Amino acid sequence: MKNISIKNDAGLLALALRLVVGWTYFSALWRRTALANKLDPELPGYIGEKFNHFLPNALGIKPIIQYLVENPDILWINMVIFTIVEGIVGLLIMFGFFTRLMSIGVFGLAMGILLGSGWIGTTCLDEWQIGVLGIATGFVLFLTGSGKYSLDHYLMKKDIAFTKTKWFAWIGSGVLPIKESIFPKVVLVGSLLIFGMTLMTNQVFHGGLWGTLHNKSVKPKLEITEANISNSTLSFDVFRVEGVDVYGSWVIRIELFDEDNNKVLDYSQEDLASLKEASIANYYVAEVKPGKHSLIVPLGAKAKMNLKHNSLADLPSGIYTVKMTDISGAFWEHEVKN
């Protein structure tokens, strides 16, 4: 093994970075298994529901997320695999074993966080920051590998045969087999691409470069679509696309008005809190459901509402308006043709 000045050992200088980012990912496995059971779909805090929260404004990977939350069994398998991968990557990064290969894992996991949940963050753009910093960290650790205080270094010091191969330099540690004249360009191009992605996602998710700043995690927003009146039943799809991810939108009233703004149908919060299962058909893992005092609509949840009422029988033809009101006072309307 070639002697490297300790002061110039980039892998050693990145030790704090390696330990912190390693724990960040390993702790995901630790939280979901040792500290709490977040992999059981039947228990509160199931990670699949958290994953469902990403759906409304995910960038580029929205079809993948939608497919998974529409198929709970496949979602569960992927959540287990994802958790195990996070644990392995985090642990091996901390120990400095196959560091460059694990740094690619850090890069990929951070990219998933960025694209899926970079728009979520009630105070300091939390998920976006975690994503972009994880991507940058993965790139830096790939360049540096691990130095002193790592298993890679220990094995290289012991002159283990496979550590002398070219492929180990690519997936483990040591000097990257890239020409001295090309290496600065690799660093520059990679850094600029990551910086460009940082600026692009900051603008797309939060308007961080120009225009109006926005945060889609502050106020709830519901989308009402596919509204229809038939057989004394008002049916429509409701999809929560914005708001805080840790609690739902509390819908306290659903009303239907005619063209003269006369109220035809009125479901109070007591009515909504006592809705039967047949009135709600959920599409995804995160479920719209009656709560103690209202109808609860979690972030990313989508359901077809079927409200059957005698007042809708023999309703004259015309254009009606369905209105949903949140406990905050916010409301959303959608036209219905009868």
PDB file of N, CA and C in Angstrom, residues 58-156:
ATOM      1  N   ALA A  58     -44.377  14.854  -6.413  1.00  0.00           N
ATOM      2  CA  ALA A  58     -43.091  14.217  -6.701  1.00  0.00           C
ATOM      3  C   ALA A  58     -42.634  14.602  -8.103  1.00  0.00           C
ATOM      4  N   LEU A  59     -41.320  14.655  -8.296  1.00  0.00           N
ATOM      5  CA  LEU A  59     -40.748  15.097  -9.564  1.00  0.00           C
ATOM      6  C   LEU A  59     -40.094  13.929 -10.297  1.00  0.00           C
ATOM      7  N   GLY A  60     -40.661  13.545 -11.443  1.00  0.00           N
ATOM      8  CA  GLY A  60     -40.036  12.515 -12.277  1.00  0.00           C
ATOM      9  C   GLY A  60     -40.379  11.089 -11.896  1.00  0.00           C
ATOM     10  N   ILE A  61     -40.596  10.821 -10.608  1.00  0.00           N
ATOM     11  CA  ILE A  61     -40.854   9.444 -10.174  1.00  0.00           C
ATOM     12  C   ILE A  61     -42.290   9.260  -9.674  1.00  0.00           C
ATOM     13  N   LYS A  62     -43.162  10.198  -9.995  1.00  0.00           N
ATOM     14  CA  LYS A  62     -44.552  10.125  -9.536  1.00  0.00           C
ATOM     15  C   LYS A  62     -45.259   8.841  -9.994  1.00  0.00           C
ATOM     16  N   PRO A  63     -45.094   8.395 -11.260  1.00  0.00           N
ATOM     17  CA  PRO A  63     -45.766   7.151 -11.683  1.00  0.00           C
ATOM     18  C   PRO A  63     -45.344   5.937 -10.860  1.00  0.00           C
ATOM     19  N   ILE A  64     -44.080   5.888 -10.458  1.00  0.00           N
ATOM     20  CA  ILE A  64     -43.599   4.772  -9.640  1.00  0.00           C
ATOM     21  C   ILE A  64     -44.271   4.795  -8.271  1.00  0.00           C
ATOM     22  N   ILE A  65     -44.319   5.984  -7.657  1.00  0.00           N
ATOM     23  CA  ILE A  65     -44.949   6.114  -6.345  1.00  0.00           C
ATOM     24  C   ILE A  65     -46.431   5.749  -6.431  1.00  0.00           C
ATOM     25  N   GLN A  66     -47.108   6.230  -7.477  1.00  0.00           N
ATOM     26  CA  GLN A  66     -48.529   5.941  -7.616  1.00  0.00           C
ATOM     27  C   GLN A  66     -48.777   4.446  -7.762  1.00  0.00           C
ATOM     28  N   TYR A  67     -47.959   3.778  -8.560  1.00  0.00           N
ATOM     29  CA  TYR A  67     -48.112   2.328  -8.733  1.00  0.00           C
ATOM     30  C   TYR A  67     -47.965   1.613  -7.394  1.00  0.00           C
ATOM     31  N   LEU A  68     -46.995   2.009  -6.605  1.00  0.00           N
ATOM     32  CA  LEU A  68     -46.745   1.335  -5.332  1.00  0.00           C
ATOM     33  C   LEU A  68     -47.870   1.565  -4.331  1.00  0.00           C
ATOM     34  N   VAL A  69     -48.362   2.796  -4.224  1.00  0.00           N
ATOM     35  CA  VAL A  69     -49.415   3.053  -3.235  1.00  0.00           C
ATOM     36  C   VAL A  69     -50.755   2.488  -3.676  1.00  0.00           C
ATOM     37  N   GLU A  70     -50.890   2.172  -4.964  1.00  0.00           N
ATOM     38  CA  GLU A  70     -52.095   1.498  -5.446  1.00  0.00           C
ATOM     39  C   GLU A  70     -52.026  -0.009  -5.228  1.00  0.00           C
ATOM     40  N   ASN A  71     -50.834  -0.513  -4.932  1.00  0.00           N
ATOM     41  CA  ASN A  71     -50.630  -1.949  -4.731  1.00  0.00           C
ATOM     42  C   ASN A  71     -49.943  -2.168  -3.388  1.00  0.00           C
ATOM     43  N   PRO A  72     -50.713  -2.240  -2.306  1.00  0.00           N
ATOM     44  CA  PRO A  72     -50.162  -2.286  -0.939  1.00  0.00           C
ATOM     45  C   PRO A  72     -49.174  -3.422  -0.692  1.00  0.00           C
ATOM     46  N   ASP A  73     -49.408  -4.607  -1.271  1.00  0.00           N
ATOM     47  CA  ASP A  73     -48.494  -5.734  -1.044  1.00  0.00           C
ATOM     48  C   ASP A  73     -47.113  -5.457  -1.640  1.00  0.00           C
ATOM     49  N   ILE A  74     -47.112  -4.922  -2.867  1.00  0.00           N
ATOM     50  CA  ILE A  74     -45.843  -4.597  -3.525  1.00  0.00           C
ATOM     51  C   ILE A  74     -45.170  -3.433  -2.805  1.00  0.00           C
ATOM     52  N   LEU A  75     -45.980  -2.489  -2.337  1.00  0.00           N
ATOM     53  CA  LEU A  75     -45.442  -1.354  -1.576  1.00  0.00           C
ATOM     54  C   LEU A  75     -44.717  -1.859  -0.329  1.00  0.00           C
ATOM     55  N   TRP A  76     -45.335  -2.790   0.413  1.00  0.00           N
ATOM     56  CA  TRP A  76     -44.731  -3.292   1.643  1.00  0.00           C
ATOM     57  C   TRP A  76     -43.381  -3.950   1.358  1.00  0.00           C
ATOM     58  N   ILE A  77     -43.319  -4.761   0.311  1.00  0.00           N
ATOM     59  CA  ILE A  77     -42.063  -5.423  -0.053  1.00  0.00           C
ATOM     60  C   ILE A  77     -40.984  -4.378  -0.340  1.00  0.00           C
ATOM     61  N   ASN A  78     -41.353  -3.346  -1.084  1.00  0.00           N
ATOM     62  CA  ASN A  78     -40.393  -2.299  -1.426  1.00  0.00           C
ATOM     63  C   ASN A  78     -39.970  -1.482  -0.210  1.00  0.00           C
ATOM     64  N   MET A  79     -40.879  -1.255   0.726  1.00  0.00           N
ATOM     65  CA  MET A  79     -40.525  -0.519   1.945  1.00  0.00           C
ATOM     66  C   MET A  79     -39.540  -1.326   2.793  1.00  0.00           C
ATOM     67  N   VAL A  80     -39.734  -2.644   2.856  1.00  0.00           N
ATOM     68  CA  VAL A  80     -38.808  -3.497   3.600  1.00  0.00           C
ATOM     69  C   VAL A  80     -37.428  -3.488   2.939  1.00  0.00           C
ATOM     70  N   ILE A  81     -37.406  -3.668   1.609  1.00  0.00           N
ATOM     71  CA  ILE A  81     -36.136  -3.658   0.872  1.00  0.00           C
ATOM     72  C   ILE A  81     -35.437  -2.306   1.034  1.00  0.00           C
ATOM     73  N   PHE A  82     -36.187  -1.241   0.878  1.00  0.00           N
ATOM     74  CA  PHE A  82     -35.650   0.113   0.991  1.00  0.00           C
ATOM     75  C   PHE A  82     -35.030   0.325   2.381  1.00  0.00           C
ATOM     76  N   THR A  83     -35.708  -0.147   3.412  1.00  0.00           N
ATOM     77  CA  THR A  83     -35.216   0.006   4.781  1.00  0.00           C
ATOM     78  C   THR A  83     -33.934  -0.788   5.002  1.00  0.00           C
ATOM     79  N   ILE A  84     -33.899  -2.010   4.496  1.00  0.00           N
ATOM     80  CA  ILE A  84     -32.692  -2.841   4.629  1.00  0.00           C
ATOM     81  C   ILE A  84     -31.513  -2.209   3.896  1.00  0.00           C
ATOM     82  N   VAL A  85     -31.765  -1.702   2.690  1.00  0.00           N
ATOM     83  CA  VAL A  85     -30.708  -1.054   1.904  1.00  0.00           C
ATOM     84  C   VAL A  85     -30.172   0.165   2.654  1.00  0.00           C
ATOM     85  N   GLU A  86     -31.077   0.981   3.205  1.00  0.00           N
ATOM     86  CA  GLU A  86     -30.640   2.146   3.979  1.00  0.00           C
ATOM     87  C   GLU A  86     -29.754   1.717   5.149  1.00  0.00           C
ATOM     88  N   GLY A  87     -30.158   0.642   5.838  1.00  0.00           N
ATOM     89  CA  GLY A  87     -29.388   0.167   6.981  1.00  0.00           C
ATOM     90  C   GLY A  87     -28.006  -0.315   6.585  1.00  0.00           C
ATOM     91  N   ILE A  88     -27.937  -1.111   5.516  1.00  0.00           N
ATOM     92  CA  ILE A  88     -26.650  -1.643   5.059  1.00  0.00           C
ATOM     93  C   ILE A  88     -25.731  -0.521   4.583  1.00  0.00           C
ATOM     94  N   VAL A  89     -26.268   0.361   3.751  1.00  0.00           N
ATOM     95  CA  VAL A  89     -25.471   1.477   3.233  1.00  0.00           C
ATOM     96  C   VAL A  89     -24.953   2.339   4.382  1.00  0.00           C
ATOM     97  N   GLY A  90     -25.830   2.686   5.315  1.00  0.00           N
ATOM     98  CA  GLY A  90     -25.420   3.534   6.441  1.00  0.00           C
ATOM     99  C   GLY A  90     -24.364   2.877   7.303  1.00  0.00           C
ATOM    100  N   LEU A  91     -24.558   1.599   7.610  1.00  0.00           N
ATOM    101  CA  LEU A  91     -23.615   0.893   8.478  1.00  0.00           C
ATOM    102  C   LEU A  91     -22.241   0.773   7.817  1.00  0.00           C
ATOM    103  N   LEU A  92     -22.218   0.375   6.543  1.00  0.00           N
ATOM    104  CA  LEU A  92     -20.932   0.174   5.871  1.00  0.00           C
ATOM    105  C   LEU A  92     -20.213   1.499   5.598  1.00  0.00           C
ATOM    106  N   ILE A  93     -20.986   2.564   5.381  1.00  0.00           N
ATOM    107  CA  ILE A  93     -20.362   3.886   5.237  1.00  0.00           C
ATOM    108  C   ILE A  93     -19.675   4.270   6.553  1.00  0.00           C
ATOM    109  N   MET A  94     -20.335   4.040   7.673  1.00  0.00           N
ATOM    110  CA  MET A  94     -19.725   4.378   8.975  1.00  0.00           C
ATOM    111  C   MET A  94     -18.459   3.565   9.228  1.00  0.00           C
ATOM    112  N   PHE A  95     -18.493   2.277   8.868  1.00  0.00           N
ATOM    113  CA  PHE A  95     -17.323   1.430   9.057  1.00  0.00           C
ATOM    114  C   PHE A  95     -16.283   1.627   7.952  1.00  0.00           C
ATOM    115  N   GLY A  96     -16.660   2.312   6.894  1.00  0.00           N
ATOM    116  CA  GLY A  96     -15.717   2.537   5.800  1.00  0.00           C
ATOM    117  C   GLY A  96     -15.368   1.263   5.059  1.00  0.00           C
ATOM    118  N   PHE A  97     -16.372   0.475   4.717  1.00  0.00           N
ATOM    119  CA  PHE A  97     -16.162  -0.798   4.023  1.00  0.00           C
ATOM    120  C   PHE A  97     -16.842  -0.729   2.661  1.00  0.00           C
ATOM    121  N   PHE A  98     -16.064  -0.989   1.594  1.00  0.00           N
ATOM    122  CA  PHE A  98     -16.562  -0.778   0.231  1.00  0.00           C
ATOM    123  C   PHE A  98     -17.173   0.630   0.128  1.00  0.00           C
ATOM    124  N   THR A  99     -16.382   1.595   0.540  1.00  0.00           N
ATOM    125  CA  THR A  99     -16.872   2.962   0.716  1.00  0.00           C
ATOM    126  C   THR A  99     -17.430   3.570  -0.561  1.00  0.00           C
ATOM    127  N   ARG A 100     -16.731   3.411  -1.666  1.00  0.00           N
ATOM    128  CA  ARG A 100     -17.196   4.051  -2.900  1.00  0.00           C
ATOM    129  C   ARG A 100     -18.492   3.420  -3.405  1.00  0.00           C
ATOM    130  N   LEU A 101     -18.603   2.105  -3.272  1.00  0.00           N
ATOM    131  CA  LEU A 101     -19.851   1.445  -3.658  1.00  0.00           C
ATOM    132  C   LEU A 101     -21.000   1.941  -2.782  1.00  0.00           C
ATOM    133  N   MET A 102     -20.757   2.069  -1.485  1.00  0.00           N
ATOM    134  CA  MET A 102     -21.787   2.556  -0.570  1.00  0.00           C
ATOM    135  C   MET A 102     -22.108   4.028  -0.817  1.00  0.00           C
ATOM    136  N   SER A 103     -21.104   4.784  -1.276  1.00  0.00           N
ATOM    137  CA  SER A 103     -21.364   6.196  -1.572  1.00  0.00           C
ATOM    138  C   SER A 103     -22.324   6.335  -2.746  1.00  0.00           C
ATOM    139  N   ILE A 104     -22.273   5.383  -3.679  1.00  0.00           N
ATOM    140  CA  ILE A 104     -23.237   5.371  -4.774  1.00  0.00           C
ATOM    141  C   ILE A 104     -24.636   5.104  -4.212  1.00  0.00           C
ATOM    142  N   GLY A 105     -24.692   4.221  -3.184  1.00  0.00           N
ATOM    143  CA  GLY A 105     -25.963   3.981  -2.499  1.00  0.00           C
ATOM    144  C   GLY A 105     -26.488   5.241  -1.837  1.00  0.00           C
ATOM    145  N   VAL A 106     -25.600   5.991  -1.168  1.00  0.00           N
ATOM    146  CA  VAL A 106     -25.991   7.262  -0.549  1.00  0.00           C
ATOM    147  C   VAL A 106     -26.539   8.213  -1.609  1.00  0.00           C
ATOM    148  N   PHE A 107     -25.839   8.306  -2.728  1.00  0.00           N
ATOM    149  CA  PHE A 107     -26.247   9.183  -3.825  1.00  0.00           C
ATOM    150  C   PHE A 107     -27.643   8.801  -4.314  1.00  0.00           C
ATOM    151  N   GLY A 108     -27.857   7.496  -4.546  1.00  0.00           N
ATOM    152  CA  GLY A 108     -29.142   7.035  -5.065  1.00  0.00           C
ATOM    153  C   GLY A 108     -30.280   7.229  -4.077  1.00  0.00           C
ATOM    154  N   LEU A 109     -30.039   6.914  -2.803  1.00  0.00           N
ATOM    155  CA  LEU A 109     -31.073   7.100  -1.786  1.00  0.00           C
ATOM    156  C   LEU A 109     -31.435   8.576  -1.640  1.00  0.00           C
ATOM    157  N   ALA A 110     -30.421   9.429  -1.651  1.00  0.00           N
ATOM    158  CA  ALA A 110     -30.662  10.871  -1.527  1.00  0.00           C
ATOM    159  C   ALA A 110     -31.418  11.402  -2.736  1.00  0.00           C
ATOM    160  N   MET A 111     -31.111  10.857  -3.917  1.00  0.00           N
ATOM    161  CA  MET A 111     -31.822  11.276  -5.122  1.00  0.00           C
ATOM    162  C   MET A 111     -33.305  10.921  -5.016  1.00  0.00           C
ATOM    163  N   GLY A 112     -33.596   9.737  -4.474  1.00  0.00           N
ATOM    164  CA  GLY A 112     -34.985   9.343  -4.279  1.00  0.00           C
ATOM    165  C   GLY A 112     -35.703  10.269  -3.312  1.00  0.00           C
ATOM    166  N   ILE A 113     -35.017  10.631  -2.227  1.00  0.00           N
ATOM    167  CA  ILE A 113     -35.598  11.560  -1.256  1.00  0.00           C
ATOM    168  C   ILE A 113     -35.865  12.911  -1.907  1.00  0.00           C
ATOM    169  N   LEU A 114     -34.901  13.396  -2.669  1.00  0.00           N
ATOM    170  CA  LEU A 114     -35.037  14.706  -3.308  1.00  0.00           C
ATOM    171  C   LEU A 114     -36.206  14.741  -4.283  1.00  0.00           C
ATOM    172  N   LEU A 115     -36.254  13.782  -5.197  1.00  0.00           N
ATOM    173  CA  LEU A 115     -37.292  13.793  -6.233  1.00  0.00           C
ATOM    174  C   LEU A 115     -38.671  13.462  -5.673  1.00  0.00           C
ATOM    175  N   GLY A 116     -38.703  12.577  -4.670  1.00  0.00           N
ATOM    176  CA  GLY A 116     -39.986  12.180  -4.124  1.00  0.00           C
ATOM    177  C   GLY A 116     -40.567  13.175  -3.142  1.00  0.00           C
ATOM    178  N   SER A 117     -39.736  13.670  -2.232  1.00  0.00           N
ATOM    179  CA  SER A 117     -40.272  14.487  -1.135  1.00  0.00           C
ATOM    180  C   SER A 117     -39.605  15.836  -0.988  1.00  0.00           C
ATOM    181  N   GLY A 118     -38.850  16.267  -1.987  1.00  0.00           N
ATOM    182  CA  GLY A 118     -38.159  17.554  -1.899  1.00  0.00           C
ATOM    183  C   GLY A 118     -39.098  18.737  -1.743  1.00  0.00           C
ATOM    184  N   TRP A 119     -40.371  18.537  -2.066  1.00  0.00           N
ATOM    185  CA  TRP A 119     -41.347  19.635  -1.946  1.00  0.00           C
ATOM    186  C   TRP A 119     -41.940  19.743  -0.545  1.00  0.00           C
ATOM    187  N   ILE A 120     -41.645  18.741   0.329  1.00  0.00           N
ATOM    188  CA  ILE A 120     -42.228  18.709   1.671  1.00  0.00           C
ATOM    189  C   ILE A 120     -41.287  19.366   2.671  1.00  0.00           C
ATOM    190  N   GLY A 121     -41.839  20.173   3.572  1.00  0.00           N
ATOM    191  CA  GLY A 121     -41.028  20.820   4.606  1.00  0.00           C
ATOM    192  C   GLY A 121     -41.754  22.029   5.151  1.00  0.00           C
ATOM    193  N   THR A 122     -42.231  21.954   6.381  1.00  0.00           N
ATOM    194  CA  THR A 122     -43.076  23.016   6.917  1.00  0.00           C
ATOM    195  C   THR A 122     -42.299  24.256   7.336  1.00  0.00           C
ATOM    196  N   THR A 123     -41.004  24.085   7.673  1.00  0.00           N
ATOM    197  CA  THR A 123     -40.250  25.235   8.193  1.00  0.00           C
ATOM    198  C   THR A 123     -39.046  25.590   7.335  1.00  0.00           C
ATOM    199  N   CYS A 124     -38.107  24.667   7.196  1.00  0.00           N
ATOM    200  CA  CYS A 124     -36.832  24.975   6.548  1.00  0.00           C
ATOM    201  C   CYS A 124     -36.585  24.116   5.304  1.00  0.00           C
ATOM    202  N   LEU A 125     -37.637  23.811   4.578  1.00  0.00           N
ATOM    203  CA  LEU A 125     -37.495  23.000   3.354  1.00  0.00           C
ATOM    204  C   LEU A 125     -36.760  21.697   3.677  1.00  0.00           C
ATOM    205  N   ASP A 126     -37.199  21.042   4.752  1.00  0.00           N
ATOM    206  CA  ASP A 126     -36.489  19.915   5.349  1.00  0.00           C
ATOM    207  C   ASP A 126     -36.044  18.844   4.350  1.00  0.00           C
ATOM    208  N   GLU A 127     -36.995  18.256   3.630  1.00  0.00           N
ATOM    209  CA  GLU A 127     -36.686  17.118   2.775  1.00  0.00           C
ATOM    210  C   GLU A 127     -35.800  17.516   1.596  1.00  0.00           C
ATOM    211  N   TRP A 128     -35.991  18.719   1.087  1.00  0.00           N
ATOM    212  CA  TRP A 128     -35.152  19.194  -0.022  1.00  0.00           C
ATOM    213  C   TRP A 128     -33.703  19.316   0.424  1.00  0.00           C
ATOM    214  N   GLN A 129     -33.486  19.875   1.608  1.00  0.00           N
ATOM    215  CA  GLN A 129     -32.128  20.017   2.127  1.00  0.00           C
ATOM    216  C   GLN A 129     -31.482  18.651   2.353  1.00  0.00           C
ATOM    217  N   ILE A 130     -32.233  17.717   2.928  1.00  0.00           N
ATOM    218  CA  ILE A 130     -31.699  16.370   3.160  1.00  0.00           C
ATOM    219  C   ILE A 130     -31.297  15.738   1.830  1.00  0.00           C
ATOM    220  N   GLY A 131     -32.141  15.906   0.820  1.00  0.00           N
ATOM    221  CA  GLY A 131     -31.875  15.304  -0.485  1.00  0.00           C
ATOM    222  C   GLY A 131     -30.629  15.859  -1.157  1.00  0.00           C
ATOM    223  N   VAL A 132     -30.533  17.187  -1.283  1.00  0.00           N
ATOM    224  CA  VAL A 132     -29.399  17.770  -2.006  1.00  0.00           C
ATOM    225  C   VAL A 132     -28.088  17.581  -1.245  1.00  0.00           C
ATOM    226  N   LEU A 133     -28.131  17.659   0.082  1.00  0.00           N
ATOM    227  CA  LEU A 133     -26.909  17.445   0.863  1.00  0.00           C
ATOM    228  C   LEU A 133     -26.465  15.983   0.787  1.00  0.00           C
ATOM    229  N   GLY A 134     -27.431  15.061   0.737  1.00  0.00           N
ATOM    230  CA  GLY A 134     -27.095  13.651   0.593  1.00  0.00           C
ATOM    231  C   GLY A 134     -26.440  13.354  -0.743  1.00  0.00           C
ATOM    232  N   ILE A 135     -26.943  13.975  -1.802  1.00  0.00           N
ATOM    233  CA  ILE A 135     -26.362  13.787  -3.134  1.00  0.00           C
ATOM    234  C   ILE A 135     -24.929  14.312  -3.166  1.00  0.00           C
ATOM    235  N   ALA A 136     -24.734  15.516  -2.636  1.00  0.00           N
ATOM    236  CA  ALA A 136     -23.387  16.100  -2.609  1.00  0.00           C
ATOM    237  C   ALA A 136     -22.445  15.255  -1.757  1.00  0.00           C
ATOM    238  N   THR A 137     -22.937  14.750  -0.627  1.00  0.00           N
ATOM    239  CA  THR A 137     -22.116  13.916   0.251  1.00  0.00           C
ATOM    240  C   THR A 137     -21.717  12.619  -0.439  1.00  0.00           C
ATOM    241  N   GLY A 138     -22.670  11.991  -1.131  1.00  0.00           N
ATOM    242  CA  GLY A 138     -22.369  10.761  -1.858  1.00  0.00           C
ATOM    243  C   GLY A 138     -21.263  10.975  -2.879  1.00  0.00           C
ATOM    244  N   PHE A 139     -21.316  12.094  -3.586  1.00  0.00           N
ATOM    245  CA  PHE A 139     -20.302  12.405  -4.597  1.00  0.00           C
ATOM    246  C   PHE A 139     -18.933  12.615  -3.953  1.00  0.00           C
ATOM    247  N   VAL A 140     -18.895  13.364  -2.844  1.00  0.00           N
ATOM    248  CA  VAL A 140     -17.624  13.636  -2.156  1.00  0.00           C
ATOM    249  C   VAL A 140     -17.011  12.342  -1.628  1.00  0.00           C
ATOM    250  N   LEU A 141     -17.820  11.476  -1.022  1.00  0.00           N
ATOM    251  CA  LEU A 141     -17.304  10.223  -0.476  1.00  0.00           C
ATOM    252  C   LEU A 141     -16.829   9.281  -1.572  1.00  0.00           C
ATOM    253  N   PHE A 142     -17.440   9.369  -2.747  1.00  0.00           N
ATOM    254  CA  PHE A 142     -16.937   8.570  -3.868  1.00  0.00           C
ATOM    255  C   PHE A 142     -15.545   9.042  -4.263  1.00  0.00           C
ATOM    256  N   LEU A 143     -15.331  10.338  -4.267  1.00  0.00           N
ATOM    257  CA  LEU A 143     -14.030  10.890  -4.644  1.00  0.00           C
ATOM    258  C   LEU A 143     -12.960  10.574  -3.594  1.00  0.00           C
ATOM    259  N   THR A 144     -13.326  10.662  -2.321  1.00  0.00           N
ATOM    260  CA  THR A 144     -12.327  10.513  -1.261  1.00  0.00           C
ATOM    261  C   THR A 144     -12.093   9.063  -0.848  1.00  0.00           C
ATOM    262  N   GLY A 145     -13.161   8.234  -0.894  1.00  0.00           N
ATOM    263  CA  GLY A 145     -13.059   6.916  -0.300  1.00  0.00           C
ATOM    264  C   GLY A 145     -12.866   7.082   1.204  1.00  0.00           C
ATOM    265  N   SER A 146     -12.448   6.011   1.877  1.00  0.00           N
ATOM    266  CA  SER A 146     -12.178   6.090   3.319  1.00  0.00           C
ATOM    267  C   SER A 146     -10.674   6.031   3.558  1.00  0.00           C
ATOM    268  N   GLY A 147     -10.212   6.806   4.517  1.00  0.00           N
ATOM    269  CA  GLY A 147      -8.802   6.779   4.866  1.00  0.00           C
ATOM    270  C   GLY A 147      -8.587   6.018   6.164  1.00  0.00           C
ATOM    271  N   LYS A 148      -7.705   6.513   6.993  1.00  0.00           N
ATOM    272  CA  LYS A 148      -7.434   5.913   8.301  1.00  0.00           C
ATOM    273  C   LYS A 148      -8.748   5.811   9.067  1.00  0.00           C
ATOM    274  N   TYR A 149      -8.872   4.850   9.942  1.00  0.00           N
ATOM    275  CA  TYR A 149     -10.082   4.565  10.711  1.00  0.00           C
ATOM    276  C   TYR A 149     -11.212   4.052   9.813  1.00  0.00           C
ATOM    277  N   SER A 150     -10.870   3.106   8.957  1.00  0.00           N
ATOM    278  CA  SER A 150     -11.886   2.454   8.121  1.00  0.00           C
ATOM    279  C   SER A 150     -11.468   1.011   7.855  1.00  0.00           C
ATOM    280  N   LEU A 151     -12.431   0.146   7.571  1.00  0.00           N
ATOM    281  CA  LEU A 151     -12.126  -1.239   7.230  1.00  0.00           C
ATOM    282  C   LEU A 151     -11.380  -1.317   5.896  1.00  0.00           C
ATOM    283  N   ASP A 152     -11.735  -0.446   4.961  1.00  0.00           N
ATOM    284  CA  ASP A 152     -11.001  -0.417   3.692  1.00  0.00           C
ATOM    285  C   ASP A 152      -9.510  -0.199   3.950  1.00  0.00           C
ATOM    286  N   HIS A 153      -9.210   0.779   4.778  1.00  0.00           N
ATOM    287  CA  HIS A 153      -7.807   1.109   5.083  1.00  0.00           C
ATOM    288  C   HIS A 153      -7.120  -0.064   5.786  1.00  0.00           C
ATOM    289  N   TYR A 154      -7.837  -0.682   6.720  1.00  0.00           N
ATOM    290  CA  TYR A 154      -7.282  -1.818   7.465  1.00  0.00           C
ATOM    291  C   TYR A 154      -6.922  -2.964   6.519  1.00  0.00           C
ATOM    292  N   LEU A 155      -7.834  -3.296   5.607  1.00  0.00           N
ATOM    293  CA  LEU A 155      -7.590  -4.397   4.667  1.00  0.00           C
ATOM    294  C   LEU A 155      -6.438  -4.062   3.712  1.00  0.00           C
ATOM    295  N   MET A 156      -6.367  -2.807   3.283  1.00  0.00           N
ATOM    296  CA  MET A 156      -5.283  -2.390   2.385  1.00  0.00           C
ATOM    297  C   MET A 156      -3.935  -2.442   3.111  1.00  0.00           C
TER     298      MET A 156
END
